[in-house]
Amino acid sequence: MRRSHLFLLSGAALVLGTGAHAQSADSARIIDEGMNRSQVMLTASQLMDGIGSRLTNSRNLDRAEEWALAKLRSYGLANVRREPFEFGRGWNMTSSKARMVEPRVIEMTAIPVAWTPGTAGTLRAPIVVAPISKVEHLAAWRGKLSGKIVLLTMPGVSDEPKEAAFKRLSDKDIGDEDNYNLPTYDPETLDRRLKRFQFAKQVDAFLKAEGALAWVRKSYRDGKLLHGEGYSYLPNHSPALPGFELAAEDYRRLARLAKTGPAPVIELMSDAQFDDSDHLANNIIAEIPGTDPRAGYVMAGAHFDSWIAGDGAADNGAGSAVVIEAARILRTLGVRPKRTIRFALWEGEEQGLLGSRAYIEQHLVNRATPPGMDGITAYFSWLNRFPLSKKPGYDQLKAYFNMDNGSGKFRGIYAEGNAAAVPLLSEWMAPFNSLGAQAVVAGKTGGTDHVFMQAVGLQGYQFIQDPLDYESRVHHSSIDTLDHLRADDMRQAAVVMAGMLLAAANSDREIPRPPLPTQPLPTDPFAYVDPDE
Amino acid sequence: MRRSHLFLLSGAALVLGTGAHAQSADSARIIDEGMNRSQVMLTASQLMDGIGSRLTNSRNLDRAEEWALAKLRSYGLANVRREPFEFGRGWNMTSSKARMVEPRVIEMTAIPVAWTPGTAGTLRAPIVVAPISKVEHLAAWRGKLSGKIVLLTMPGVSDEPKEAAFKRLSDKDIGDEDNYNLPTYDPETLDRRLKRFQFAKQVDAFLKAEGALAWVRKSYRDGKLLHGEGYSYLPNHSPALPGFELAAEDYRRLARLAKTGPAPVIELMSDAQFDDSDHLANNIIAEIPGTDPRAGYVMAGAHFDSWIAGDGAADNGAGSAVVIEAARILRTLGVRPKRTIRFALWEGEEQGLLGSRAYIEQHLVNRATPPGMDGITAYFSWLNRFPLSKKPGYDQLKAYFNMDNGSGKFRGIYAEGNAAAVPLLSEWMAPFNSLGAQAVVAGKTGGTDHVFMQAVGLQGYQFIQDPLDYESRVHHSSIDTLDHLRADDMRQAAVVMAGMLLAAANSDREIPRPPLPTQPLPTDPFAYVDPDE
């Protein structure tokens, strides 16, 4: 963290000369526009409150795309467009219901699991608690599930949260991120993932063959929070049975009643419907053209898709709104950067970073995903598929900034293991140190759209953000709504995002690029595979 | 906390002689029965999972009464009976629904407010955000509410919980309770309460006169938790309009949309119905008769009624199940105590400790509540109404133990300001010190059924309990369900409750009784009344 201060003094003021003065003037205008005339929360409200959840290839995401295209065009951005990629089935759900009707009538809190079929009216059946988490568990339930609604999760007990739900990073928290993470690659990860994918299909087929009517899983958070993630979006992999996620409190009540008395009878309704009118998803792209066509481009991105339980606010309407606001700020200031600044809203992120990977396959490298492979499986296999070669666009991309860690204030940026990137990232961030964005740390992060850029040697970076209540209760949940965003944090993030983009677009230097990978990541020569995993 | 250990040594072992030996043997049997053959969680499950919420004078509470009477009789308790008292209207609600339909369709999380009328089908109307919290606010809304659903609460922003949701007490926490609380009485409390009661009626009348269709308030907890408390249970005080509590996330979304665009249109449905077949509530009483009719009785109690959003588990099915389990343990052991042990399950606690106050008025003192006064108002006025005189039963009651602080383990007991009670309470608790129940503290607690006993000089005590997640998220909320109880804590509480009761019933001494109050509590001679409160 001290390092960035040093760069503020030595780098910006002493070394950079005129470049630094230009950046300072730009930064002041960016701060003024982004702090005093911010639109970021109004933009966010239009998206989250007005449109809501945005499951990839859902009607709601179509609406959001229209809105985003219009919004970006209204700011005068150039080349505003959709870039389609192959995804999978559309799935839409607007109404669902779950009630216990015996031994008493009570409304339960539940959500259909994404990409499971609707119920065609209301299902009414006794439940059976049949915890099934591996193939070996299936045999015990043969002949016992006909006409039943099957509860697949072990009931467990309620959680005892010993940490505060809302958190900001301390200096020590941030300092702990400043470490080079040793590269690790577990070649079994892919096998395990494939097994899990196969197992889900096997359970569905088993339940169908046994005559079960639907399955229910327990929410992984207490407090009546719901999520509803599901991954069966590929055309030939749709499950036969409706699946529901039930609030943990409601699930455990059913389990206790079933253990101590006659099986409760419940009703489930989901109006979910598949939509096969197309199987495409789209990335949204917009640009501020650079003045030097040979200088390449820099890019900011955030995934635009969400899960279904909330409004997709912290994950990742926040990132989307910040990218859009950064674009607005820069357009409003009328900047004419040397390099093109490209803005990207990705889709299919929640299914395995599909949109950003499609972009990379379309524009940056030759390494395609085998057709029909599900996203999460591809996530693990794609990283280590060789040979890998550059497309012509590869060298054009000079820096990519991703936002997808909730709505918390930017406290710095991860150099993502590229130690050579630290000086320039620090320099670009220096004008925003007093806004709280200070640290440039070596640490590497995963799980979102900079990952595949990193994996092919490109300069993709994520910001360090205050966690707020993202992990504790908001991420993917039914309370991922706008009011769990912090307006002040969002303004700050948009300012820093705009500032970093403009600095990168005008910089007379480029972030050194790591070598293009030529072989899989190292593996542990002593590793055995645990047969139970 | 050390004090109780001292009393264990000096009191129990050295002074008490044979009495202490008898208590030790009893304690060992109580611990064995309560720990190794506990029924408390099965009892709790029958009540919470099988019957659920128990609003006073609801059908569900009727069912729970039948269950409790049968359960207590099945244990062989004597004089198992209802003791009715005047309460107010019955109110039952089994189904409700809230949706936003414009600008988009989304299901919202809401609950009708208790004792507000149903909607007679589905109401559909635009909302208006009209924050009204004092009489002065009404004028601004005249002529603007016709045909609207009125949102009465300021939207505010989401909370930022900086403390862990689940907590156990440290020794320091407990030590801090060992203080004599200076008596305070604010004579304006009653006026303020009366004003608030009048104001709620005034708002309802205003909304009705203005042609509004319903009112909505925001939940006071984030995270989609609901509560639904309402207090208009008196026969001639029912509101004209349906009232709903909306999840904070859903409420704020409506408020933002209304501020930045056309008013959202929502639908509300509640099947709530009043039931005037009787206006009585009941306390449930059961006994283990004492061998010495002149020795009086000791009593354990917990309120049996609950609010409507959850299953009334921590508040106060836990206390009810512990009282029932303590009765089972003592009956199973076949104890023949010197004094009668009475068990009480109170109703109407949530509306102002109505059941325990009725018991006191019926059995213990002459100080009646003026008819037609609502419970909370009576709560404040009753304490300071004089003259007060004893009924013949007054001297019979030797000790009362109340449980109503959630389901957490007993860590000790409050002497409730009666310093003279400390030695005997410590002695009775000594055999259970190793179970974690150790501290006898001077501190005074309020808000539940020992309060009026205390207020007339009787020996009513509450236990110190680990808070768990009671205050943070469970109290009165939609997740007040059985799985937020801790089974080990419940077993321990039942054992300590049974042990304290038996020790008190057999003790050759009695807790010194404070003088019968003869005048109101002291007031501050320098106080002015803030006209804005």
mmCIF file of C-alpha atoms in Angstrom, chain A residues 255-388:
data_model
loop_
_atom_site.group_PDB
_atom_site.id
_atom_site.type_symbol
_atom_site.label_atom_id
_atom_site.label_comp_id
_atom_site.label_asym_id
_atom_site.label_seq_id
_atom_site.Cartn_x
_atom_site.Cartn_y
_atom_site.Cartn_z
ATOM 1 C CA ALA A 255 -37.516 -32.733 7.341
ATOM 2 C CA ARG A 256 -38.316 -32.694 11.069
ATOM 3 C CA LEU A 257 -41.996 -33.352 10.459
ATOM 4 C CA ALA A 258 -41.184 -36.216 8.090
ATOM 5 C CA LYS A 259 -38.860 -37.746 10.673
ATOM 6 C CA THR A 260 -41.346 -37.609 13.544
ATOM 7 C CA GLY A 261 -44.706 -38.155 11.882
ATOM 8 C CA PRO A 262 -46.521 -38.723 8.595
ATOM 9 C CA ALA A 263 -44.782 -37.223 5.572
ATOM 10 C CA PRO A 264 -45.885 -33.633 5.039
ATOM 11 C CA VAL A 265 -47.789 -32.935 1.851
ATOM 12 C CA ILE A 266 -46.664 -29.919 -0.129
ATOM 13 C CA GLU A 267 -47.680 -28.043 -3.234
ATOM 14 C CA LEU A 268 -45.240 -26.673 -5.782
ATOM 15 C CA MET A 269 -45.945 -24.426 -8.734
ATOM 16 C CA SER A 270 -43.560 -22.959 -11.284
ATOM 17 C CA ASP A 271 -44.570 -21.274 -14.541
ATOM 18 C CA ALA A 272 -41.039 -21.689 -15.928
ATOM 19 C CA GLN A 273 -40.874 -22.106 -19.698
ATOM 20 C CA PHE A 274 -38.068 -22.819 -22.099
ATOM 21 C CA ASP A 275 -37.657 -20.585 -25.095
ATOM 22 C CA ASP A 276 -35.850 -22.072 -28.072
ATOM 23 C CA SER A 277 -36.475 -19.159 -30.422
ATOM 24 C CA ASP A 278 -32.722 -18.694 -30.415
ATOM 25 C CA HIS A 279 -29.796 -20.122 -28.496
ATOM 26 C CA LEU A 280 -27.613 -17.040 -28.681
ATOM 27 C CA ALA A 281 -26.435 -14.692 -26.024
ATOM 28 C CA ASN A 282 -24.803 -11.345 -26.666
ATOM 29 C CA ASN A 283 -21.959 -9.237 -25.456
ATOM 30 C CA ILE A 284 -22.653 -5.512 -25.596
ATOM 31 C CA ILE A 285 -19.768 -3.461 -26.926
ATOM 32 C CA ALA A 286 -19.320 0.311 -27.217
ATOM 33 C CA GLU A 287 -16.347 2.533 -27.875
ATOM 34 C CA ILE A 288 -14.721 5.908 -27.628
ATOM 35 C CA PRO A 289 -12.504 5.791 -30.724
ATOM 36 C CA GLY A 290 -8.842 6.545 -30.243
ATOM 37 C CA THR A 291 -6.966 9.180 -32.197
ATOM 38 C CA ASP A 292 -4.129 6.809 -33.102
ATOM 39 C CA PRO A 293 -5.399 3.766 -34.998
ATOM 40 C CA ARG A 294 -2.107 1.921 -34.423
ATOM 41 C CA ALA A 295 -2.154 2.426 -30.662
ATOM 42 C CA GLY A 296 -4.600 -0.390 -29.941
ATOM 43 C CA TYR A 297 -7.321 -0.250 -27.289
ATOM 44 C CA VAL A 298 -7.977 -0.513 -23.584
ATOM 45 C CA MET A 299 -11.174 -1.962 -22.216
ATOM 46 C CA ALA A 300 -13.443 -1.996 -19.170
ATOM 47 C CA GLY A 301 -15.924 -4.779 -18.647
ATOM 48 C CA ALA A 302 -18.442 -6.262 -16.285
ATOM 49 C CA HIS A 303 -20.872 -9.076 -16.725
ATOM 50 C CA PHE A 304 -24.372 -7.956 -17.430
ATOM 51 C CA ASP A 305 -26.195 -11.224 -16.769
ATOM 52 C CA SER A 306 -27.362 -12.280 -13.314
ATOM 53 C CA TRP A 307 -29.113 -15.071 -11.459
ATOM 54 C CA ILE A 308 -32.845 -15.036 -10.900
ATOM 55 C CA ALA A 309 -33.582 -14.600 -7.207
ATOM 56 C CA GLY A 310 -32.862 -10.888 -6.772
ATOM 57 C CA ASP A 311 -32.399 -8.017 -9.194
ATOM 58 C CA GLY A 312 -28.761 -8.841 -9.994
ATOM 59 C CA ALA A 313 -27.612 -5.652 -8.277
ATOM 60 C CA ALA A 314 -24.293 -6.351 -6.567
ATOM 61 C CA ASP A 315 -23.740 -9.264 -8.973
ATOM 62 C CA ASN A 316 -23.238 -7.573 -11.310
ATOM 63 C CA GLY A 317 -25.505 -4.668 -12.076
ATOM 64 C CA ALA A 318 -23.063 -2.682 -9.961
ATOM 65 C CA GLY A 319 -20.188 -3.463 -12.318
ATOM 66 C CA SER A 320 -22.368 -2.843 -15.354
ATOM 67 C CA ALA A 321 -23.587 0.513 -14.036
ATOM 68 C CA VAL A 322 -20.028 1.546 -13.188
ATOM 69 C CA VAL A 323 -18.811 0.655 -16.687
ATOM 70 C CA ILE A 324 -21.720 2.584 -18.203
ATOM 71 C CA GLU A 325 -21.085 5.537 -15.894
ATOM 72 C CA ALA A 326 -17.381 5.525 -16.691
ATOM 73 C CA ALA A 327 -18.360 5.711 -20.357
ATOM 74 C CA ARG A 328 -20.751 8.570 -19.613
ATOM 75 C CA ILE A 329 -18.140 10.514 -17.659
ATOM 76 C CA LEU A 330 -15.530 10.186 -20.401
ATOM 77 C CA ARG A 331 -18.002 11.047 -23.141
ATOM 78 C CA THR A 332 -19.343 14.007 -21.179
ATOM 79 C CA LEU A 333 -15.816 15.332 -20.805
ATOM 80 C CA GLY A 334 -15.311 14.868 -24.537
ATOM 81 C CA VAL A 335 -11.971 13.147 -24.105
ATOM 82 C CA ARG A 336 -10.070 12.198 -27.237
ATOM 83 C CA PRO A 337 -7.772 9.422 -26.077
ATOM 84 C CA LYS A 338 -4.827 8.128 -28.019
ATOM 85 C CA ARG A 339 -6.058 4.526 -27.753
ATOM 86 C CA THR A 340 -9.630 3.444 -28.295
ATOM 87 C CA ILE A 341 -11.519 2.847 -25.043
ATOM 88 C CA ARG A 342 -13.839 -0.107 -25.369
ATOM 89 C CA PHE A 343 -16.652 -0.912 -22.957
ATOM 90 C CA ALA A 344 -17.970 -4.438 -22.664
ATOM 91 C CA LEU A 345 -21.004 -5.889 -20.913
ATOM 92 C CA TRP A 346 -20.615 -9.652 -20.896
ATOM 93 C CA GLU A 347 -23.313 -12.282 -20.750
ATOM 94 C CA GLY A 348 -23.174 -15.930 -19.721
ATOM 95 C CA GLU A 349 -20.685 -15.133 -16.972
ATOM 96 C CA GLU A 350 -22.642 -17.069 -14.367
ATOM 97 C CA GLN A 351 -22.506 -20.197 -16.521
ATOM 98 C CA GLY A 352 -18.713 -20.154 -16.876
ATOM 99 C CA LEU A 353 -17.506 -16.761 -18.157
ATOM 100 C CA LEU A 354 -19.021 -17.621 -21.512
ATOM 101 C CA GLY A 355 -19.302 -14.118 -22.923
ATOM 102 C CA SER A 356 -15.768 -12.987 -22.175
ATOM 103 C CA ARG A 357 -14.449 -16.336 -23.404
ATOM 104 C CA ALA A 358 -16.426 -15.928 -26.621
ATOM 105 C CA TYR A 359 -14.908 -12.465 -27.030
ATOM 106 C CA ILE A 360 -11.446 -13.923 -26.586
ATOM 107 C CA GLU A 361 -12.139 -16.703 -29.079
ATOM 108 C CA GLN A 362 -13.647 -14.218 -31.535
ATOM 109 C CA HIS A 363 -10.997 -11.510 -31.251
ATOM 110 C CA LEU A 364 -7.865 -12.491 -29.418
ATOM 111 C CA VAL A 365 -6.606 -16.071 -29.638
ATOM 112 C CA ASN A 366 -7.026 -19.320 -31.500
ATOM 113 C CA ARG A 367 -8.257 -21.775 -28.908
ATOM 114 C CA ALA A 368 -11.869 -22.770 -29.366
ATOM 115 C CA THR A 369 -14.225 -24.492 -26.963
ATOM 116 C CA PRO A 370 -15.365 -27.908 -28.186
ATOM 117 C CA PRO A 371 -19.029 -27.501 -29.180
ATOM 118 C CA GLY A 372 -21.667 -28.707 -26.701
ATOM 119 C CA MET A 373 -19.378 -28.534 -23.697
ATOM 120 C CA ASP A 374 -21.021 -26.879 -20.713
ATOM 121 C CA GLY A 375 -19.492 -23.666 -19.532
ATOM 122 C CA ILE A 376 -18.135 -24.729 -16.174
ATOM 123 C CA THR A 377 -16.517 -27.796 -17.702
ATOM 124 C CA ALA A 378 -15.065 -25.606 -20.431
ATOM 125 C CA TYR A 379 -13.877 -23.232 -17.725
ATOM 126 C CA PHE A 380 -11.578 -25.886 -16.360
ATOM 127 C CA SER A 381 -10.552 -27.450 -19.661
ATOM 128 C CA TRP A 382 -10.162 -24.271 -21.699
ATOM 129 C CA LEU A 383 -7.381 -22.914 -19.520
ATOM 130 C CA ASN A 384 -5.110 -25.809 -20.344
ATOM 131 C CA ARG A 385 -5.859 -26.617 -23.952
ATOM 132 C CA PHE A 386 -2.877 -26.269 -26.287
ATOM 133 C CA PRO A 387 -1.625 -25.172 -28.769
ATOM 134 C CA LEU A 388 -2.647 -21.589 -28.233
#
